[in-house]
mmCIF file of C-alpha atoms in Angstrom:
data_model
loop_
_atom_site.group_PDB
_atom_site.id
_atom_site.type_symbol
_atom_site.label_atom_id
_atom_site.label_comp_id
_atom_site.label_asym_id
_atom_site.label_seq_id
_atom_site.Cartn_x
_atom_site.Cartn_y
_atom_site.Cartn_z
ATOM 1 C CA MET A 144 17.370 67.337 -39.702
ATOM 2 C CA THR A 145 15.917 70.648 -40.816
ATOM 3 C CA GLY A 146 14.451 72.826 -38.201
ATOM 4 C CA ASN A 147 10.994 72.418 -40.045
ATOM 5 C CA THR A 148 11.207 68.654 -39.176
ATOM 6 C CA LYS A 149 11.819 68.981 -35.764
ATOM 7 C CA LYS A 150 9.134 71.741 -35.116
ATOM 8 C CA GLY A 151 6.802 69.286 -36.836
ATOM 9 C CA MET A 152 7.581 66.247 -34.850
ATOM 10 C CA LEU A 153 7.129 68.463 -31.562
ATOM 11 C CA HIS A 154 3.481 69.324 -32.594
ATOM 12 C CA VAL A 155 2.903 65.600 -32.946
ATOM 13 C CA TYR A 156 4.205 64.780 -29.242
ATOM 14 C CA ALA A 157 2.053 67.666 -27.944
ATOM 15 C CA PHE A 158 -1.129 66.492 -29.839
ATOM 16 C CA ARG A 159 -0.451 62.889 -28.380
ATOM 17 C CA ALA A 160 0.040 64.133 -24.649
ATOM 18 C CA LEU A 161 -3.260 65.921 -25.175
ATOM 19 C CA VAL A 162 -5.387 62.943 -26.440
ATOM 20 C CA VAL A 163 -3.709 61.029 -23.120
ATOM 21 C CA PHE A 164 -4.530 63.648 -20.537
ATOM 22 C CA PHE A 165 -7.950 63.799 -21.653
ATOM 23 C CA VAL A 166 -8.554 60.173 -21.672
ATOM 24 C CA ILE A 167 -7.001 60.142 -18.083
ATOM 25 C CA MET A 168 -9.577 62.932 -16.833
ATOM 26 C CA VAL A 169 -12.727 60.971 -18.463
ATOM 27 C CA ILE A 170 -11.139 57.982 -16.346
ATOM 28 C CA PHE A 171 -11.048 59.593 -12.838
ATOM 29 C CA THR A 172 -14.251 61.147 -13.333
ATOM 30 C CA VAL A 173 -16.137 58.224 -14.179
ATOM 31 C CA THR A 174 -14.321 56.381 -11.121
ATOM 32 C CA SER A 175 -15.015 59.253 -8.919
ATOM 33 C CA ARG A 176 -18.969 59.134 -9.820
ATOM 34 C CA VAL A 177 -19.269 55.411 -9.383
ATOM 35 C CA THR A 178 -17.778 55.814 -5.969
ATOM 36 C CA ALA A 179 -19.697 58.592 -4.975
ATOM 37 C CA SER A 180 -22.876 56.545 -6.141
ATOM 38 C CA LEU A 181 -21.826 53.428 -3.876
ATOM 39 C CA THR A 182 -20.836 55.541 -0.934
ATOM 40 C CA THR A 183 -23.505 58.059 -0.713
ATOM 41 C CA ALA A 184 -26.858 57.274 0.804
ATOM 42 C CA ARG A 185 -30.088 57.897 -1.074
ATOM 43 C CA VAL A 186 -33.495 58.587 0.649
ATOM 44 C CA THR A 187 -36.748 58.571 -1.320
ATOM 45 C CA THR A 188 -39.599 59.974 0.657
ATOM 46 C CA GLU A 189 -43.226 58.992 0.778
ATOM 47 C CA ARG A 190 -46.398 60.442 2.629
ATOM 48 C CA PRO A 191 -48.314 58.193 5.203
ATOM 49 C CA GLY A 192 -51.646 57.123 3.924
ATOM 50 C CA GLU A 193 -54.484 54.886 4.621
ATOM 51 C CA ARG A 194 -53.620 51.137 4.173
ATOM 52 C CA ARG A 195 -54.469 47.384 4.894
ATOM 53 C CA ILE A 196 -51.864 45.281 6.644
ATOM 54 C CA GLU A 197 -51.830 41.795 5.152
ATOM 55 C CA HIS A 198 -50.833 38.762 6.790
ATOM 56 C CA VAL A 199 -49.936 35.664 4.965
ATOM 57 C CA VAL A 200 -49.925 31.949 6.337
ATOM 58 C CA ASN A 201 -47.959 29.420 4.645
ATOM 59 C CA VAL A 202 -47.733 25.986 6.062
ATOM 60 C CA ASN A 203 -47.567 22.152 4.506
ATOM 61 C CA GLY A 204 -50.002 19.715 4.593
ATOM 62 C CA ARG A 205 -51.282 16.440 3.254
ATOM 63 C CA VAL A 206 -54.037 14.913 1.088
ATOM 64 C CA GLU A 207 -56.128 12.576 3.000
ATOM 65 C CA LYS A 208 -58.749 10.407 2.073
ATOM 66 C CA LYS A 209 -62.228 11.842 2.440
ATOM 67 C CA ARG A 210 -64.668 8.530 2.454
ATOM 68 C CA GLU A 211 -63.199 5.001 2.664
ATOM 69 C CA LEU A 212 -65.294 1.843 1.493
ATOM 70 C CA ALA A 213 -65.172 -1.841 2.556
ATOM 71 C CA VAL A 214 -64.814 -4.010 -0.453
ATOM 72 C CA LEU A 215 -66.763 -7.439 0.387
ATOM 73 C CA THR A 216 -67.310 -10.934 -0.940
ATOM 74 C CA GLU A 217 -68.496 -14.077 0.442
ATOM 75 C CA TRP A 218 -66.324 -15.717 3.229
ATOM 76 C CA GLY A 219 -64.800 -18.914 3.316
ATOM 77 C CA ILE A 220 -63.566 -18.903 -0.649
ATOM 78 C CA LEU A 221 -60.280 -19.905 -1.541
ATOM 79 C CA VAL A 222 -58.178 -16.845 -2.896
ATOM 80 C CA LYS A 223 -56.479 -17.826 -6.186
ATOM 81 C CA THR A 224 -54.775 -14.132 -6.880
ATOM 82 C CA VAL A 225 -54.511 -10.568 -5.297
ATOM 83 C CA CYS A 226 -53.929 -8.212 -8.169
ATOM 84 C CA VAL A 227 -53.365 -4.822 -6.380
ATOM 85 C CA THR A 228 -50.910 -3.361 -3.779
ATOM 86 C CA PRO A 229 -51.675 -0.956 -0.814
ATOM 87 C CA GLY A 230 -51.545 2.397 -2.563
ATOM 88 C CA GLN A 231 -52.584 1.654 -5.839
ATOM 89 C CA LYS A 232 -54.862 3.756 -7.450
ATOM 90 C CA GLY A 233 -57.603 2.094 -9.512
ATOM 91 C CA SER A 234 -60.702 3.005 -11.563
ATOM 92 C CA GLU A 235 -63.975 1.908 -10.914
ATOM 93 C CA GLY A 236 -64.401 -1.909 -11.975
ATOM 94 C CA GLU A 237 -60.758 -2.775 -12.059
ATOM 95 C CA LEU A 238 -59.854 -6.341 -10.928
ATOM 96 C CA LEU A 239 -58.679 -6.530 -7.107
ATOM 97 C CA ALA A 240 -58.833 -10.173 -6.589
ATOM 98 C CA GLU A 241 -59.527 -13.721 -8.066
ATOM 99 C CA LEU A 242 -61.318 -16.300 -6.033
ATOM 100 C CA ASP A 243 -60.912 -20.078 -6.986
ATOM 101 C CA THR A 244 -63.952 -21.092 -9.457
ATOM 102 C CA GLU A 245 -63.276 -24.580 -8.655
ATOM 103 C CA HIS A 246 -63.494 -24.362 -4.696
ATOM 104 C CA LEU A 247 -66.673 -21.895 -5.243
ATOM 105 C CA GLU A 248 -68.405 -24.894 -7.402
ATOM 106 C CA GLU A 249 -67.599 -27.330 -4.523
ATOM 107 C CA LEU A 250 -69.167 -24.794 -1.769
ATOM 108 C CA ILE A 251 -72.261 -24.181 -4.170
ATOM 109 C CA ARG A 252 -72.587 -27.972 -4.125
ATOM 110 C CA GLU A 253 -72.402 -28.383 -0.524
ATOM 111 C CA LYS A 254 -74.516 -25.492 -0.226
ATOM 112 C CA GLU A 255 -77.160 -27.260 -2.331
ATOM 113 C CA GLU A 256 -76.838 -30.874 -0.233
ATOM 114 C CA GLU A 257 -77.759 -29.157 2.926
ATOM 115 C CA LEU A 258 -80.628 -27.144 1.506
ATOM 116 C CA LEU A 259 -82.226 -30.714 0.173
ATOM 117 C CA ILE A 260 -81.629 -31.861 3.707
ATOM 118 C CA LEU A 261 -83.292 -29.038 5.440
ATOM 119 C CA ARG A 262 -86.033 -29.178 2.740
ATOM 120 C CA LEU A 263 -86.603 -33.188 3.215
ATOM 121 C CA THR A 264 -86.264 -32.846 7.104
ATOM 122 C CA ALA A 265 -88.566 -30.256 6.818
ATOM 123 C CA GLU A 266 -91.166 -32.093 5.114
ATOM 124 C CA ASN A 267 -90.968 -34.994 7.714
ATOM 125 C CA THR A 268 -91.533 -32.423 10.533
ATOM 126 C CA GLN A 269 -94.357 -30.918 8.867
ATOM 127 C CA ALA A 270 -95.747 -34.502 8.202
ATOM 128 C CA ALA A 271 -95.099 -35.627 12.019
ATOM 129 C CA GLN A 272 -96.707 -32.305 13.145
ATOM 130 C CA GLU A 273 -99.971 -32.797 10.914
ATOM 131 C CA GLN A 274 -100.196 -36.354 12.498
ATOM 132 C CA GLY A 275 -99.718 -35.204 15.670
ATOM 133 C CA GLU A 276 -102.372 -32.574 15.187
ATOM 134 C CA ARG A 277 -104.837 -35.442 14.375
ATOM 135 C CA ASP A 278 -104.004 -37.427 16.802
ATOM 136 C CA ALA A 279 -104.711 -34.362 19.607
ATOM 137 C CA ARG A 280 -107.851 -33.633 18.065
ATOM 138 C CA THR A 281 -109.179 -37.472 18.129
ATOM 139 C CA ALA A 282 -108.192 -37.366 21.938
ATOM 140 C CA LYS A 283 -109.967 -34.542 22.623
ATOM 141 C CA SER A 284 -112.907 -35.964 21.175
ATOM 142 C CA ARG A 285 -112.646 -39.204 22.710
ATOM 143 C CA ALA A 286 -112.343 -37.053 25.772
ATOM 144 C CA VAL A 287 -115.720 -35.058 25.591
ATOM 145 C CA GLU A 288 -117.224 -38.582 24.294
ATOM 146 C CA ASP A 289 -115.909 -40.056 27.699
ATOM 147 C CA ALA A 290 -116.918 -37.196 29.816
ATOM 148 C CA GLN A 291 -120.440 -37.315 28.183
ATOM 149 C CA ASN A 292 -120.705 -40.984 29.058
ATOM 150 C CA ALA A 293 -119.645 -40.593 32.429
ATOM 151 C CA LEU A 294 -121.962 -37.881 33.066
ATOM 152 C CA ALA A 295 -124.912 -39.803 31.820
ATOM 153 C CA ASP A 296 -123.556 -42.929 34.003
ATOM 154 C CA ALA A 297 -123.883 -40.540 36.856
ATOM 155 C CA GLN A 298 -126.919 -38.868 36.297
ATOM 156 C CA ALA A 299 -128.687 -42.628 35.741
ATOM 157 C CA TYR A 300 -126.862 -43.186 39.435
ATOM 158 C CA CYS A 301 -128.038 -40.311 41.116
ATOM 159 C CA ASP A 302 -131.787 -40.975 39.612
ATOM 160 C CA THR A 303 -131.696 -44.443 40.659
ATOM 161 C CA ALA A 304 -130.066 -43.314 44.495
ATOM 162 C CA ALA A 305 -132.848 -40.593 44.532
ATOM 163 C CA ALA A 306 -135.765 -42.762 43.625
ATOM 164 C CA GLU A 307 -134.683 -45.656 46.154
ATOM 165 C CA LEU A 308 -134.193 -42.642 48.876
ATOM 166 C CA GLN A 309 -137.957 -41.542 48.122
ATOM 167 C CA SER A 310 -139.288 -45.437 48.033
ATOM 168 C CA ALA A 311 -137.550 -45.660 51.591
ATOM 169 C CA SER A 312 -138.431 -42.471 52.637
ATOM 170 C CA ASP A 313 -142.166 -43.353 51.662
ATOM 171 C CA ALA A 314 -141.868 -46.652 53.691
ATOM 172 C CA TYR A 315 -140.645 -45.169 56.397
ATOM 173 C CA TYR A 316 -143.245 -42.453 57.026
ATOM 174 C CA SER A 317 -146.303 -44.535 55.719
ATOM 175 C CA TYR A 318 -145.671 -47.411 58.570
ATOM 176 C CA GLN A 319 -145.333 -44.443 61.279
ATOM 177 C CA ALA A 320 -148.385 -42.939 60.226
ATOM 178 C CA ALA A 321 -150.034 -46.089 60.103
ATOM 179 C CA HIS A 322 -148.787 -47.359 63.836
ATOM 180 C CA ALA A 323 -148.854 -43.937 65.580
ATOM 181 C CA GLY A 324 -151.115 -45.279 68.110
ATOM 182 C CA ASP A 325 -148.869 -48.309 68.694
ATOM 183 C CA ALA A 326 -145.346 -46.442 69.262
ATOM 184 C CA GLY A 327 -144.925 -48.248 72.698
ATOM 185 C CA ASN A 328 -144.840 -51.645 71.401
ATOM 186 C CA GLY A 329 -141.679 -52.991 71.195
ATOM 187 C CA GLU A 330 -142.084 -54.727 67.716
ATOM 188 C CA THR A 331 -143.394 -51.704 66.058
ATOM 189 C CA TYR A 332 -140.455 -49.464 67.700
ATOM 190 C CA ALA A 333 -137.999 -52.190 66.270
ATOM 191 C CA GLN A 334 -139.721 -52.129 62.401
ATOM 192 C CA LEU A 335 -139.753 -48.272 62.918
ATOM 193 C CA LEU A 336 -135.861 -48.372 63.612
ATOM 194 C CA ALA A 337 -135.026 -50.672 60.802
ATOM 195 C CA LEU A 338 -137.102 -48.171 58.466
ATOM 196 C CA GLN A 339 -135.476 -45.187 59.381
ATOM 197 C CA ASP A 340 -131.912 -46.957 59.158
ATOM 198 C CA ALA A 341 -132.827 -47.788 55.536
ATOM 199 C CA MET A 342 -133.826 -44.514 54.886
ATOM 200 C CA ARG A 343 -130.533 -42.698 56.199
ATOM 201 C CA ALA A 344 -128.682 -45.306 54.221
ATOM 202 C CA LYS A 345 -130.205 -44.691 50.780
ATOM 203 C CA GLN A 346 -129.585 -40.691 51.767
ATOM 204 C CA THR A 347 -126.124 -41.368 52.170
ATOM 205 C CA VAL A 348 -125.999 -43.167 48.753
ATOM 206 C CA CYS A 349 -128.015 -40.164 46.963
ATOM 207 C CA ASP A 350 -125.403 -37.852 48.480
ATOM 208 C CA ASP A 351 -122.642 -39.482 47.048
ATOM 209 C CA ALA A 352 -124.484 -39.911 43.626
ATOM 210 C CA PHE A 353 -124.945 -36.218 43.995
ATOM 211 C CA ARG A 354 -121.077 -35.681 44.222
ATOM 212 C CA ARG A 355 -120.702 -37.996 41.394
ATOM 213 C CA LEU A 356 -122.909 -36.225 39.334
ATOM 214 C CA ARG A 357 -121.266 -32.636 39.982
ATOM 215 C CA ASP A 358 -117.925 -34.046 39.367
ATOM 216 C CA ALA A 359 -119.030 -35.795 36.006
ATOM 217 C CA GLN A 360 -120.456 -32.244 34.837
ATOM 218 C CA LEU A 361 -117.549 -30.332 35.624
ATOM 219 C CA ALA A 362 -115.535 -32.971 33.741
ATOM 220 C CA ALA A 363 -118.003 -32.824 30.891
ATOM 221 C CA ALA A 364 -117.646 -28.971 30.630
ATOM 222 C CA ARG A 365 -113.914 -29.108 31.020
ATOM 223 C CA ALA A 366 -113.707 -31.720 28.513
ATOM 224 C CA ASP A 367 -116.046 -29.606 26.383
ATOM 225 C CA ALA A 368 -113.941 -26.408 26.665
ATOM 226 C CA ASP A 369 -110.368 -27.967 25.716
ATOM 227 C CA ALA A 370 -111.869 -29.409 22.768
ATOM 228 C CA LYS A 371 -112.580 -26.097 21.623
ATOM 229 C CA GLU A 372 -109.307 -24.911 22.222
ATOM 230 C CA PRO A 373 -107.222 -24.493 19.067
ATOM 231 C CA LEU A 374 -104.145 -26.497 19.497
ATOM 232 C CA ALA A 375 -100.688 -25.084 19.957
ATOM 233 C CA ALA A 376 -98.991 -23.779 17.432
ATOM 234 C CA GLU A 377 -95.271 -25.639 17.000
ATOM 235 C CA ASP A 378 -92.586 -23.492 16.005
ATOM 236 C CA THR A 379 -90.544 -26.074 14.334
ATOM 237 C CA SER A 380 -92.105 -25.493 11.084
ATOM 238 C CA ARG A 381 -91.451 -21.555 11.231
ATOM 239 C CA ILE A 382 -87.845 -22.426 12.323
ATOM 240 C CA ALA A 383 -87.203 -24.758 9.197
ATOM 241 C CA GLU A 384 -88.406 -22.139 7.033
ATOM 242 C CA ILE A 385 -85.864 -19.252 8.781
ATOM 243 C CA GLN A 386 -83.181 -22.110 8.117
ATOM 244 C CA ILE A 387 -84.169 -22.825 4.441
ATOM 245 C CA ALA A 388 -84.431 -19.277 3.349
ATOM 246 C CA GLN A 389 -81.038 -18.611 5.201
ATOM 247 C CA LYS A 390 -79.383 -21.443 3.137
ATOM 248 C CA GLU A 391 -81.049 -19.982 0.036
ATOM 249 C CA ARG A 392 -79.379 -16.798 0.349
ATOM 250 C CA GLU A 393 -76.190 -18.336 0.909
ATOM 251 C CA LEU A 394 -76.289 -20.573 -1.993
ATOM 252 C CA LEU A 395 -77.543 -17.779 -4.203
ATOM 253 C CA ALA A 396 -74.716 -15.442 -2.932
ATOM 254 C CA LEU A 397 -72.015 -17.846 -3.872
ATOM 255 C CA GLU A 398 -73.664 -18.481 -7.393
ATOM 256 C CA GLU A 399 -73.689 -14.754 -7.822
ATOM 257 C CA VAL A 400 -69.837 -14.648 -7.184
ATOM 258 C CA LEU A 401 -69.406 -17.460 -9.819
ATOM 259 C CA SER A 402 -71.325 -15.605 -12.473
ATOM 260 C CA PHE A 403 -68.481 -13.110 -12.201
ATOM 261 C CA GLY A 404 -65.966 -15.416 -12.506
ATOM 262 C CA GLY A 405 -64.832 -15.354 -8.963
ATOM 263 C CA ALA A 406 -63.600 -11.769 -9.905
ATOM 264 C CA VAL A 407 -63.306 -9.460 -6.837
ATOM 265 C CA THR A 408 -63.965 -5.811 -8.434
ATOM 266 C CA SER A 409 -63.717 -2.141 -7.516
ATOM 267 C CA PRO A 410 -66.934 -0.489 -6.710
ATOM 268 C CA VAL A 411 -65.707 3.224 -7.314
ATOM 269 C CA GLU A 412 -62.745 4.845 -8.369
ATOM 270 C CA GLY A 413 -60.223 4.603 -5.324
ATOM 271 C CA VAL A 414 -56.912 4.032 -4.025
ATOM 272 C CA VAL A 415 -56.080 0.915 -1.963
ATOM 273 C CA THR A 416 -55.511 1.362 1.494
ATOM 274 C CA GLU A 417 -55.584 -2.263 3.161
ATOM 275 C CA ILE A 418 -55.868 -6.007 1.827
ATOM 276 C CA PHE A 419 -56.878 -8.438 4.003
ATOM 277 C CA LEU A 420 -56.593 -11.414 1.472
ATOM 278 C CA ALA A 421 -54.027 -13.517 0.958
ATOM 279 C CA VAL A 422 -53.362 -15.876 -1.926
ATOM 280 C CA GLY A 423 -53.910 -19.916 -0.793
ATOM 281 C CA GLN A 424 -56.312 -18.500 1.941
ATOM 282 C CA LEU A 425 -59.897 -18.414 2.877
ATOM 283 C CA THR A 426 -61.648 -15.041 2.055
ATOM 284 C CA PRO A 427 -62.679 -13.390 5.648
ATOM 285 C CA GLU A 428 -66.217 -12.705 7.030
ATOM 286 C CA THR A 429 -65.042 -8.860 7.085
ATOM 287 C CA ALA A 430 -63.862 -6.450 4.328
ATOM 288 C CA ALA A 431 -61.612 -7.904 1.862
ATOM 289 C CA VAL A 432 -60.111 -4.751 0.904
ATOM 290 C CA THR A 433 -60.715 -1.051 1.589
ATOM 291 C CA LEU A 434 -60.360 1.686 -0.866
ATOM 292 C CA ALA A 435 -60.306 5.522 -0.401
ATOM 293 C CA ASP A 436 -63.347 6.627 -2.572
ATOM 294 C CA ILE A 437 -61.494 9.448 -4.594
ATOM 295 C CA SER A 438 -64.519 9.594 -7.075
ATOM 296 C CA SER A 439 -66.245 11.873 -4.107
ATOM 297 C CA GLY A 440 -63.347 13.885 -3.501
ATOM 298 C CA MET A 441 -60.565 13.988 -0.982
ATOM 299 C CA ARG A 442 -59.158 16.315 2.019
ATOM 300 C CA TYR A 443 -55.972 18.054 2.521
ATOM 301 C CA GLN A 444 -55.244 18.771 6.412
ATOM 302 C CA ALA A 445 -52.790 21.091 7.549
ATOM 303 C CA HIS A 446 -51.722 22.461 11.188
ATOM 304 C CA ILE A 447 -51.673 25.865 11.967
ATOM 305 C CA ASP A 448 -49.537 27.561 14.955
ATOM 306 C CA LYS A 449 -51.256 29.146 17.508
ATOM 307 C CA ARG A 450 -49.626 32.527 16.624
ATOM 308 C CA ASP A 451 -51.422 32.378 13.274
ATOM 309 C CA THR A 452 -55.016 31.491 14.567
ATOM 310 C CA PRO A 453 -56.476 34.893 14.710
ATOM 311 C CA TYR A 454 -56.483 34.648 10.709
ATOM 312 C CA VAL A 455 -57.848 31.541 10.245
ATOM 313 C CA SER A 456 -61.704 30.577 10.482
ATOM 314 C CA VAL A 457 -64.097 28.436 8.471
ATOM 315 C CA GLY A 458 -64.822 29.753 4.712
ATOM 316 C CA THR A 459 -61.006 31.449 4.760
ATOM 317 C CA PRO A 460 -59.926 31.265 0.863
ATOM 318 C CA VAL A 461 -56.768 29.415 0.714
ATOM 319 C CA THR A 462 -54.536 28.285 -2.526
ATOM 320 C CA LEU A 463 -52.542 25.235 -2.317
ATOM 321 C CA THR A 464 -49.373 24.637 -4.489
ATOM 322 C CA LYS A 465 -48.006 21.104 -5.475
ATOM 323 C CA ASN A 466 -44.687 21.687 -7.861
ATOM 324 C CA GLY A 467 -45.392 24.932 -8.926
ATOM 325 C CA GLN A 468 -49.079 24.195 -10.105
ATOM 326 C CA LYS A 469 -51.448 26.048 -8.093
ATOM 327 C CA PHE A 470 -55.227 25.025 -6.825
ATOM 328 C CA GLU A 471 -57.161 28.077 -6.194
ATOM 329 C CA ASP A 472 -61.104 28.695 -5.347
ATOM 330 C CA LEU A 473 -60.384 26.788 -2.257
ATOM 331 C CA THR A 474 -61.693 27.591 1.386
ATOM 332 C CA ILE A 475 -61.240 26.231 4.775
ATOM 333 C CA ASP A 476 -64.037 23.769 5.476
ATOM 334 C CA ALA A 477 -63.613 22.792 9.127
ATOM 335 C CA ILE A 478 -61.013 23.669 12.046
ATOM 336 C CA GLN A 479 -60.101 21.344 15.156
ATOM 337 C CA THR A 480 -58.929 23.150 18.032
ATOM 338 C CA CYS A 481 -56.006 21.460 19.401
ATOM 339 C CA GLU A 482 -54.951 21.343 23.319
ATOM 340 C CA ASP A 483 -52.132 23.957 22.882
ATOM 341 C CA GLY A 484 -54.634 26.471 20.817
ATOM 342 C CA SER A 485 -53.456 25.719 17.415
ATOM 343 C CA PHE A 486 -55.888 24.600 14.609
ATOM 344 C CA ASP A 487 -55.807 21.622 12.459
ATOM 345 C CA VAL A 488 -57.421 22.613 9.358
ATOM 346 C CA THR A 489 -59.211 20.818 6.640
ATOM 347 C CA VAL A 490 -60.081 21.884 2.940
ATOM 348 C CA ASP A 491 -62.189 19.502 0.753
ATOM 349 C CA LEU A 492 -61.077 18.717 -2.673
ATOM 350 C CA LEU A 493 -63.293 18.020 -5.565
ATOM 351 C CA ALA A 494 -63.251 14.727 -7.307
ATOM 352 C CA GLY A 495 -60.670 15.090 -10.266
ATOM 353 C CA THR A 496 -58.570 17.460 -8.253
ATOM 354 C CA PRO A 497 -55.122 16.256 -9.324
ATOM 355 C CA LEU A 498 -53.823 15.552 -6.119
ATOM 356 C CA GLY A 499 -53.505 12.210 -4.772
ATOM 357 C CA VAL A 500 -53.848 10.364 -1.248
ATOM 358 C CA GLY A 501 -50.552 11.167 0.530
ATOM 359 C CA ASP A 502 -49.441 13.914 -1.515
ATOM 360 C CA THR A 503 -47.876 17.148 0.189
ATOM 361 C CA ALA A 504 -48.584 20.420 -0.799
ATOM 362 C CA ASP A 505 -48.463 24.160 0.517
ATOM 363 C CA LEU A 506 -51.075 25.855 1.491
ATOM 364 C CA THR A 507 -51.356 29.683 1.755
ATOM 365 C CA LEU A 508 -53.804 32.183 2.899
ATOM 366 C CA THR A 509 -53.747 35.948 2.951
ATOM 367 C CA GLN A 510 -55.887 37.932 5.517
ATOM 368 C CA SER A 511 -56.489 41.545 5.538
ATOM 369 C CA SER A 512 -56.557 43.726 8.396
ATOM 370 C CA GLY A 513 -58.973 46.481 9.124
ATOM 371 C CA LEU A 514 -58.313 49.739 7.319
ATOM 372 C CA TYR A 515 -55.648 52.010 9.062
ATOM 373 C CA ARG A 516 -56.050 55.602 8.552
ATOM 374 C CA THR A 517 -52.139 56.259 9.020
ATOM 375 C CA VAL A 518 -49.695 53.486 8.112
ATOM 376 C CA VAL A 519 -45.825 54.437 7.949
ATOM 377 C CA PRO A 520 -44.583 52.484 4.542
ATOM 378 C CA ALA A 521 -41.933 49.972 5.466
ATOM 379 C CA GLY A 522 -38.400 50.829 4.090
#
C-alpha cells in the first residue's frame, strides 16, 4: 500500500467519525429539551376580572302520562278478543277489543222484550187509573147528591117540627087566656098541664130537628168541597214513563255497540296503561281500558337534591337529553317541595315530542349567579 492510499483512508475515517459525533450531539440535545419540557413547570398568568359563576344541575328523570282516559263500553257483554297489551302505543281509532256480536244480539232481544212488557204494563196501569178516576168522580157526585137529599129531608123535618111546636104553643096560650079566671079549677089546671107537656115535647122534637138540619148542612158543604177538590195524582204513570225511558236508553246503547260490530276503539292517540277486559268474561260496569292520552302531551318528572334547590324555580329553562338527542326550549312548569327540602319538578312536554311514557332522560339546567366584580380564574 502506498503512502497516498493510506492518507486517503485516514480522511474517510475522520469524516465518518465527525458525522457520528454530530448525530450523537443532535440526539442528546433533543433528549435534553424533551426532558426539560416534562420536568419544568409552566405558569400562565391572567388578570382577575368581572365574571358570573354558572351552576349546572344534572339529574335523571322519567316521562309520565299527563292525562289518563277511561275507555267505556256497555257492561255485561261477552268479550271475544282483547287486541292490545299494557304499554302498547296506539293511534286514534285503533281496535282495542272485540265483543261477541251474537251475545250482543241476544241482549238486544231481551231488552226489546223487557221494553214491550213495560209498555203493556203501563197501558194497563193507565187504563186502571183512568177507570179509578171516573169511579172517584162518580162517588163524589153521589156523595153530593146524597148530602143534598139528606139536607132536604132535615129541612122538611125541621119545618114540620117547628110548625107542630107553634101549634102546641098556640093551643096552650089560647087555653090559658080563655080560662084565666078559672085557674083554681082542678080540671082547668089539669088541662093546662097537659097542654104544657105537649108543648115541651114538641120543643124537644124541634130542637132535635134543628140539630139534624145543622149536621146535614155541614155534611152537604163538606161533600160539595170534596167534589171540587182535584183528584190526587198517582205517581204510577210517571214511574212507568221513567222505567220505559231508561230501558229505551239501554236498548239504544246496545244497538249502537252492535252498529260498530262490537268493536271497542281508542278515542285518542295514547298508550294503554291498564286493561280490565278478559276473553270469555263480561264487560265491567267500570272502564274497559285506560289510556295515557299522549295527544295532549306528556310530563317529565325528576327529583332535585336539596343542595341544588336554590338554583331551581318555576320557569327555569332546561334541556332534556335522551340517547344523545337534545330537547330544548323547555322550562320547569311545576315544583313540589318534599319533606326533606328537596324538589320534585315537572316539565310539560308538547304532543309530538319523540319521547314515550316510561322513557328516562337526563335533565340539565344552568343557572348563572350575579355579576362578581373580581373573580380569580380557576387553574
